[in-house]
Short mmCIF file of C-alpha atoms in Angstrom, two decimals:
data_model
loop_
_atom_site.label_atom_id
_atom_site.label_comp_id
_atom_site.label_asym_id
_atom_site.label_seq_id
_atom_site.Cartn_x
_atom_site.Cartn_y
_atom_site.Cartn_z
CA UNK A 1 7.11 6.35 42.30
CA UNK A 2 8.17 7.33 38.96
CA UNK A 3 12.34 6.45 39.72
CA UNK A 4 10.56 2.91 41.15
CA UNK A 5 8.97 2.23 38.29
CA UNK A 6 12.01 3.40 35.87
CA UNK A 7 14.00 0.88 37.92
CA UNK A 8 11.93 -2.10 37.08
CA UNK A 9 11.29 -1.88 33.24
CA UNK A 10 15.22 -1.19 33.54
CA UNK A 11 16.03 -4.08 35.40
CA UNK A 12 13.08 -6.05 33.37
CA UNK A 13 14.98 -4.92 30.41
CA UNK A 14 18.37 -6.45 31.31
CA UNK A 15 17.01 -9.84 32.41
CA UNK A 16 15.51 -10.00 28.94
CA UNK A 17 18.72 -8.76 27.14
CA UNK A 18 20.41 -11.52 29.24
CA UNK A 19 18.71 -14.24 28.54
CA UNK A 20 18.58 -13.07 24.77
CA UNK A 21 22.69 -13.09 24.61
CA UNK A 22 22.31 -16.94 25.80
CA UNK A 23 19.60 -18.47 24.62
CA UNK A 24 20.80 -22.24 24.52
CA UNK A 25 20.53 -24.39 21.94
CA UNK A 26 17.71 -24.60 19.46
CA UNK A 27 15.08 -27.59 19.70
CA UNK A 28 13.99 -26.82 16.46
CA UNK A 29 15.78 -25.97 13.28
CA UNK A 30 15.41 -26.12 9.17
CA UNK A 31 15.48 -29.13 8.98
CA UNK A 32 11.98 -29.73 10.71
CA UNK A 33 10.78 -27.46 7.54
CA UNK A 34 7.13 -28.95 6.21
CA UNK A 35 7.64 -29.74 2.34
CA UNK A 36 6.73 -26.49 0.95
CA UNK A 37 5.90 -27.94 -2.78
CA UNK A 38 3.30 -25.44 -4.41
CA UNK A 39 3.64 -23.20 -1.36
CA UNK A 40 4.50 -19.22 -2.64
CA UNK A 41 6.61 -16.76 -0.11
CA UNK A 42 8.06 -13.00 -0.25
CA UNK A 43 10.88 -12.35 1.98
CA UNK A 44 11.41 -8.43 1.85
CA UNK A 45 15.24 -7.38 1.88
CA UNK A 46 18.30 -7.51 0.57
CA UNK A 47 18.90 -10.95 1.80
CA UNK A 48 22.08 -10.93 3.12
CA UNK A 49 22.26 -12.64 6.51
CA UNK A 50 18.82 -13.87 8.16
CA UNK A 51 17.10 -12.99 4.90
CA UNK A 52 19.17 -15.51 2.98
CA UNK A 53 18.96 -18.16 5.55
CA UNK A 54 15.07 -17.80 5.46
CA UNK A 55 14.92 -17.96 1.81
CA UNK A 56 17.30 -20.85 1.56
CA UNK A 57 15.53 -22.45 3.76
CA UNK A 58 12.72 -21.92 2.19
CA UNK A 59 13.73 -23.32 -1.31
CA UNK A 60 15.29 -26.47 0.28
CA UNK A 61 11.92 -27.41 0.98
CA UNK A 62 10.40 -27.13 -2.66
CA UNK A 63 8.60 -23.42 -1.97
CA UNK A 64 8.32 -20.69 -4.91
CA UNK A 65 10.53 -17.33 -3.07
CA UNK A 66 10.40 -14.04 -4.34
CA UNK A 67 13.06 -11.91 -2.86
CA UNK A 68 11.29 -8.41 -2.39
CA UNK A 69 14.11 -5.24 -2.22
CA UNK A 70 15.78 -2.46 -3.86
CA UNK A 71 19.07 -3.54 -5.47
CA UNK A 72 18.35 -5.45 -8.71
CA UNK A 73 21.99 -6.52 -8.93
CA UNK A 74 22.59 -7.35 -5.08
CA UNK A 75 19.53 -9.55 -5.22
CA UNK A 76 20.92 -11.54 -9.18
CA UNK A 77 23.96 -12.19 -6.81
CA UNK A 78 22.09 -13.83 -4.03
CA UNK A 79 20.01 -15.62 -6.38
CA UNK A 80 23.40 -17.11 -7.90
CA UNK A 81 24.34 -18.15 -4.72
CA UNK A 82 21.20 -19.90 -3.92
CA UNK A 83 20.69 -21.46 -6.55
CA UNK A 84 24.47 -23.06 -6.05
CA UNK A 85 23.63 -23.86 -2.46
CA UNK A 86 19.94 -25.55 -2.81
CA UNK A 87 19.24 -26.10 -6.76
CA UNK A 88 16.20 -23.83 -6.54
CA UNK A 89 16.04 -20.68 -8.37
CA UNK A 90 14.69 -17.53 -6.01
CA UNK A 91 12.64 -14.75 -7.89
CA UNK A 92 13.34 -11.01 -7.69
CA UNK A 93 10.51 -8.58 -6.70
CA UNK A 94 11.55 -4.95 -6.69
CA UNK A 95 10.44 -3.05 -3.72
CA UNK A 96 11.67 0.01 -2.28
CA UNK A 97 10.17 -0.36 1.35
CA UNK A 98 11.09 4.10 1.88
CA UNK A 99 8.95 4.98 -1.24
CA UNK A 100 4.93 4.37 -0.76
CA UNK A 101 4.24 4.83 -4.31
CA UNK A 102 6.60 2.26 -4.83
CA UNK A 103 5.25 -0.19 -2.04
CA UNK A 104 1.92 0.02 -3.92
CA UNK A 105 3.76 -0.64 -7.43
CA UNK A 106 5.38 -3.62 -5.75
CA UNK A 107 2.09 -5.19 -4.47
CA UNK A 108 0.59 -4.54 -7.82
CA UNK A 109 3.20 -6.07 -9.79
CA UNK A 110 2.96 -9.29 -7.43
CA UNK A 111 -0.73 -9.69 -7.84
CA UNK A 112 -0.33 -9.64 -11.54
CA UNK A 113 2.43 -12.85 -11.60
CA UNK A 114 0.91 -14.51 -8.84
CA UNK A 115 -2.65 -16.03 -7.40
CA UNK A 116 -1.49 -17.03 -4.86
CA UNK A 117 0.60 -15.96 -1.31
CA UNK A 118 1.39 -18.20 1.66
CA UNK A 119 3.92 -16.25 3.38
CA UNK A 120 5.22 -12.65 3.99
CA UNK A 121 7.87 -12.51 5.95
CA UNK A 122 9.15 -8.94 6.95
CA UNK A 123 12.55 -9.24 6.99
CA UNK A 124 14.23 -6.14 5.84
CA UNK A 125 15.29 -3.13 8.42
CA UNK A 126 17.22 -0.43 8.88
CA UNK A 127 18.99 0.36 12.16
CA UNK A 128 21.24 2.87 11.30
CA UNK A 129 20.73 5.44 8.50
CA UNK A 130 22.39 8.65 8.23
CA UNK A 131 21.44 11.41 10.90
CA UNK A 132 17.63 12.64 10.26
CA UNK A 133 17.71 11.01 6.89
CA UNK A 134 13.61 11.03 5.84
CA UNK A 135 12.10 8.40 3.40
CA UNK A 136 10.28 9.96 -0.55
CA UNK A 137 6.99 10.86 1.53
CA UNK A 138 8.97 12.44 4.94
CA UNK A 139 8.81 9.63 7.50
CA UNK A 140 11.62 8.69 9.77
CA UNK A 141 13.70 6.47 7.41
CA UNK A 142 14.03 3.82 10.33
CA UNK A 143 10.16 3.76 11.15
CA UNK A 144 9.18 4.17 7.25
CA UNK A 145 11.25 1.27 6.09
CA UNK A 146 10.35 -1.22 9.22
CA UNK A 147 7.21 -0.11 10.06
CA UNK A 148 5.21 1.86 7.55
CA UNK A 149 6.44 0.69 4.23
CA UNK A 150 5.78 -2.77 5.66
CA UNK A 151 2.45 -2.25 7.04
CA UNK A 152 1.46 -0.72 3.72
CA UNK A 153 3.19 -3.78 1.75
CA UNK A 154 1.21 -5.88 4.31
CA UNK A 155 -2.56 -4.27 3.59
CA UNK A 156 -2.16 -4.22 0.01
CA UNK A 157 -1.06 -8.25 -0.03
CA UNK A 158 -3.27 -9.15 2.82
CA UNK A 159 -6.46 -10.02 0.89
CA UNK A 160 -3.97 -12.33 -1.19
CA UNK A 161 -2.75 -14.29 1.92
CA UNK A 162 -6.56 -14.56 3.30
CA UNK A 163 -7.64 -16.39 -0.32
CA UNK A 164 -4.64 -18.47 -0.03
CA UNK A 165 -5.44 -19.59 3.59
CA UNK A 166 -7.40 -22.71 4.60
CA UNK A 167 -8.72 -23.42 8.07
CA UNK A 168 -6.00 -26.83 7.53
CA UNK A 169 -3.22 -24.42 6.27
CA UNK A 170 -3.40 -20.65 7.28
CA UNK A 171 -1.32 -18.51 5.47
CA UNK A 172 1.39 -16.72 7.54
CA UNK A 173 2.69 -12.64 8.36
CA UNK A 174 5.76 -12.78 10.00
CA UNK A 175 7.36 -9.90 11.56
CA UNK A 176 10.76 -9.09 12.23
CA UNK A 177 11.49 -7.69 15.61
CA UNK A 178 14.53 -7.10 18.23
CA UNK A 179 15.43 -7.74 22.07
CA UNK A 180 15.50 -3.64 22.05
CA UNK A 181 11.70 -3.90 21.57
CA UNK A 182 11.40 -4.66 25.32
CA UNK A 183 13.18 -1.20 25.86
CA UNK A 184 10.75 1.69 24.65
CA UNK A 185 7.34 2.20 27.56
CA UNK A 186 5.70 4.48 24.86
CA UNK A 187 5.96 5.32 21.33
CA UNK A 188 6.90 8.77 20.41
CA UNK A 189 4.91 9.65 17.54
CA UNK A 190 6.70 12.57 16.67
CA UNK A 191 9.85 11.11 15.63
CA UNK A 192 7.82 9.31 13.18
CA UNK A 193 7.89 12.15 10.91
CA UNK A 194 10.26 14.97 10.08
CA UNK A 195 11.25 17.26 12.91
CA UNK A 196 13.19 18.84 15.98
CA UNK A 197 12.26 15.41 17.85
CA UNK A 198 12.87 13.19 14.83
CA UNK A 199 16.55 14.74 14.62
CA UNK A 200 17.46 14.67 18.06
CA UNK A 201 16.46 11.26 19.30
CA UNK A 202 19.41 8.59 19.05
CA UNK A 203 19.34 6.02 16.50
CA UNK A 204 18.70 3.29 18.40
CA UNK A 205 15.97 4.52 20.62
CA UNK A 206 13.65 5.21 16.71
CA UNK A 207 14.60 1.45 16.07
CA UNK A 208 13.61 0.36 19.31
CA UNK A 209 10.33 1.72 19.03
CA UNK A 210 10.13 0.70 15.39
CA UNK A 211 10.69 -2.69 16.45
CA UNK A 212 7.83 -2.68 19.50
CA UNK A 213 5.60 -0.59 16.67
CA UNK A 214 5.64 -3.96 14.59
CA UNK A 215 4.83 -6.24 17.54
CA UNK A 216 1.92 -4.05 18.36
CA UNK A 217 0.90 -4.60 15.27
CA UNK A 218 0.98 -8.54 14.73
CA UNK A 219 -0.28 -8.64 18.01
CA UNK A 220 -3.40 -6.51 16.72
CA UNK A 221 -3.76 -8.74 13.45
CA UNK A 222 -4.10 -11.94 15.68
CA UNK A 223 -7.00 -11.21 17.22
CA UNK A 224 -9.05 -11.37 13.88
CA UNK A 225 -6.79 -12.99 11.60
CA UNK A 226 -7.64 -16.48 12.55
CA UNK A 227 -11.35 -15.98 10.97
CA UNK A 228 -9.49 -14.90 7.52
CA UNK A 229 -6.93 -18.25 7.30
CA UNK A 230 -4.05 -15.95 8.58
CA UNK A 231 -1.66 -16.51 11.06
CA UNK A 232 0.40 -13.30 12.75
CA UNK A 233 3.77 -13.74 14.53
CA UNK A 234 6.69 -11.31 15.55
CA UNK A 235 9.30 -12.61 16.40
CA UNK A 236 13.19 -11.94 17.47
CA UNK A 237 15.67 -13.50 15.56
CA UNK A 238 19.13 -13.19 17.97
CA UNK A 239 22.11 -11.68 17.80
CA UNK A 240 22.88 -12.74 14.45
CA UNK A 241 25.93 -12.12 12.02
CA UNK A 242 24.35 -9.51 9.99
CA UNK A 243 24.40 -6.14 7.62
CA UNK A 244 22.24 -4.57 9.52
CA UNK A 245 24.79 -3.19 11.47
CA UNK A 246 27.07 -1.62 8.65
CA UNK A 247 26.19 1.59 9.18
CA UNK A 248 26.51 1.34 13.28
CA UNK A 249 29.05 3.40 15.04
CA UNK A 250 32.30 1.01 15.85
CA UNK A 251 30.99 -0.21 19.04
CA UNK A 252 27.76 -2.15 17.71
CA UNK A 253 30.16 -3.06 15.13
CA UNK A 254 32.39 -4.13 17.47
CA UNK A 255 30.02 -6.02 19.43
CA UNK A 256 28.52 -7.62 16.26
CA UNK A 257 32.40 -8.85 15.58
CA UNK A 258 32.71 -10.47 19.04
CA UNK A 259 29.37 -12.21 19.49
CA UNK A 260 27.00 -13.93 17.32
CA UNK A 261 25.37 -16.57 16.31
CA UNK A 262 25.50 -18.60 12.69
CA UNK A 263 23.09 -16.85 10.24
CA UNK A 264 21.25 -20.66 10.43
CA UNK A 265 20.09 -19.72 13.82
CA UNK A 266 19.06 -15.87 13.09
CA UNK A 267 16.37 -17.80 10.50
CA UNK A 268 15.13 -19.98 13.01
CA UNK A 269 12.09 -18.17 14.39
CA UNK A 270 11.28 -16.90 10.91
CA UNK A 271 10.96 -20.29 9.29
CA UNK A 272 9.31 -21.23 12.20
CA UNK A 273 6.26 -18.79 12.17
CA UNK A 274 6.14 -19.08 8.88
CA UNK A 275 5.81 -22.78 7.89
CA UNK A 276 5.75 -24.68 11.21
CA UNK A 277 1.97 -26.46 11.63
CA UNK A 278 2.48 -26.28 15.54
CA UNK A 279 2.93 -22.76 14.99
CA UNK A 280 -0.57 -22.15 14.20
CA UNK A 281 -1.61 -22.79 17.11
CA UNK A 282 -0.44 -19.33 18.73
CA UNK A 283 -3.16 -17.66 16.64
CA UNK A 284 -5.46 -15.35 18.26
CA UNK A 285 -3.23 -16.42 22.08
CA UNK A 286 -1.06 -13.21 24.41
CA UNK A 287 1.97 -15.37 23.84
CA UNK A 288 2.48 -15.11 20.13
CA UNK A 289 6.18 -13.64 19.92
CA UNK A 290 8.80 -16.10 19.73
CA UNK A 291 12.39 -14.94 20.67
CA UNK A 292 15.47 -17.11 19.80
CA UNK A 293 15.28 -19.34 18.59
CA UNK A 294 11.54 -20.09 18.22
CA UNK A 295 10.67 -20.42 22.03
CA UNK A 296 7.28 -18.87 22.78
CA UNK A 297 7.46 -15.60 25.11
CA UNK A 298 5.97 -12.78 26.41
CA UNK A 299 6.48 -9.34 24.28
CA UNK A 300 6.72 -5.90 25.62
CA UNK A 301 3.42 -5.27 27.96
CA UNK A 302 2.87 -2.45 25.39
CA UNK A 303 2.11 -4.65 22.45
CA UNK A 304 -0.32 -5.76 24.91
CA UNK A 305 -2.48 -2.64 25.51
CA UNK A 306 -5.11 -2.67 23.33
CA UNK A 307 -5.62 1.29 23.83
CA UNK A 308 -2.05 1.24 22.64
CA UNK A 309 -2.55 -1.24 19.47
CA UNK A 310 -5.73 0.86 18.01
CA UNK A 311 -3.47 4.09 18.30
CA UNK A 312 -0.81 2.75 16.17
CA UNK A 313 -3.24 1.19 13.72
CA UNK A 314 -5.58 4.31 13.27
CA UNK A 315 -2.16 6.36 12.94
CA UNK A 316 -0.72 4.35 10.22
CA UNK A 317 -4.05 4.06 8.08
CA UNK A 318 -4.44 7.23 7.88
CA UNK A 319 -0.71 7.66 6.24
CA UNK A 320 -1.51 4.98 3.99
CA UNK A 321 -4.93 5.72 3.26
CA UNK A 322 -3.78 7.38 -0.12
CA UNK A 323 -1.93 3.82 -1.67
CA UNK A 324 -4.86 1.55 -0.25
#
């Protein structure tokens, strides 16, 4: 029973991975963007790839953007180039997603320029890091950066969104998710943090669960969201041209080289979730994760469970509960 039900999610798996290498044409791009005039987002990353088509998108429809990463001088470089390609000027936030204290820093620093937040979209993610490599506090660097540096980031900014919310015009999370999201049937807690099982599990398999550990989570924050002005979305953005893969052995790299999609398309779903008035209506629905590009669809039956989503949640509070 056990090799039975191996071979489905298997075979389930494929189907999906199929139909997420050709996804057809989008019905809906940029250029359906709301005007965004007096509207304030953060876009966490370094904002190369999908990050800089969401925050161009963004800015060619009047919004205020703060870029949210690490590298102060990567980020005055994008901003250049932005600024070139829409006449908007993006603004840098400093945030170091694998250091809590600096999460919390971040958040505060925000709150202090700002009143106001209409979007967070959670954009930044690491696939490949070097072997066992550990974020400041001893997490998993791939489930710190995507998961709990983000959830963190999220908590600390979400009484901001709620404020800026109205029942007309919710404010929006968006999170960033894969196609290998569909592949994990549990998460392994122990890989979260430092050890034997943390070091010996491949790459991929942490991000996979990393990535089905943040739709379990917007799929938690829909169900009361709605009540606070908030909307919640994950979503998959394709197989996009992208840095993520820079660290990859050659044959992701490879595969990234062969086929993809424009970066226009890999900031599809984002923009989507995050500005689209039709998307509010997923709030507080099952079918609230859009894969490419911005087509409604069913997530991993996992993010479903809600045994499974109050796990997660009570796990990742408690890590946090010292920056809250």
């Amino acid at each position: 029973m056990g090799m039975l039900t191996e071979l489905l999610r298997e075979s389930q798996f494929s189907w999906t991975f199929i139909s997420h290498l050709f996804p057809g044409k989008p019905s809906w791009t940029a250029d359906h963007l709301p005007n965004l005039l007096s509207k304030v987002f953060i876009v966490t990353g370094e904002n190369t790839g999908i990050g800089h088509g969401t925050v161009k998108g963004l800015l060619l429809k009047n919004a205020k953007v703060y870029i949210a990463a690490r590298s102060k001088d990567r980020v005055k470089h994008t901003i250049m180039e932005l600024r070139e390609e829409t006449g908007r000027e993006a603004l840098f936030l400093q945030l170091n997603l694998g250091d809590l204290d600096f999460v919390k820093k971040a958040a505060a620093e925000f709150k202090q320029r700002e009143s106001q937040l209409n979007g967070l979209i959670s954009n930044a993610g690491i696939l490949y890091p070097s072997k066992g490599a550990l974020t400041v506090q001893g997490y998993d660097t791939t489930v710190g950066v995507n998961v709990i540096g983000h959830f963190l980031f999220y908590c600390l900014l979400y009484p901001l969104l709620s404020a800026s919310g109205q029942e007309s015009n919710l404010s929006r999370i968006v999170w960033l998710s894969s196609v290998v999201s569909y592949k994990p049937h549990a998460l392994t807690y122990e890989v979260f943090c430092e050890g034997s099982v943390q070091r010996r599990m491949d790459s991929i398999e942490i991000y996979g669960e990393s990535k089905l550990a943040v739709v379990i989570l917007s799929t938690y924050v829909t169900k009361t969201c709605a009540k606070e002005n908030v909307i919640s979305i994950a979503i998959d953005p394709g197989n996009i041209k992208s840095e993520i893969y820079r660290s990859s052995p050659w044959c992701l790299k490879l595969w990234d080289w062969i086929y993809w999609y424009p970066v226009e398309y890999g900031a599809i779903s984002s923009l989507y979730a995050g500005t689209a008035p039709e998307a509010a209506g997923y709030n507080g629905k099952t079918l609230q994760y859009l894969r490419p590009w911005a087509r409604v669809s069913q997530p991993n039956q996992l993010a479903m469970n809600t045994k499974e989503q109050e796990k997660l949640w009570t796990w990742l509070e408690e890590q946090v509960k010292a920056y809250l």
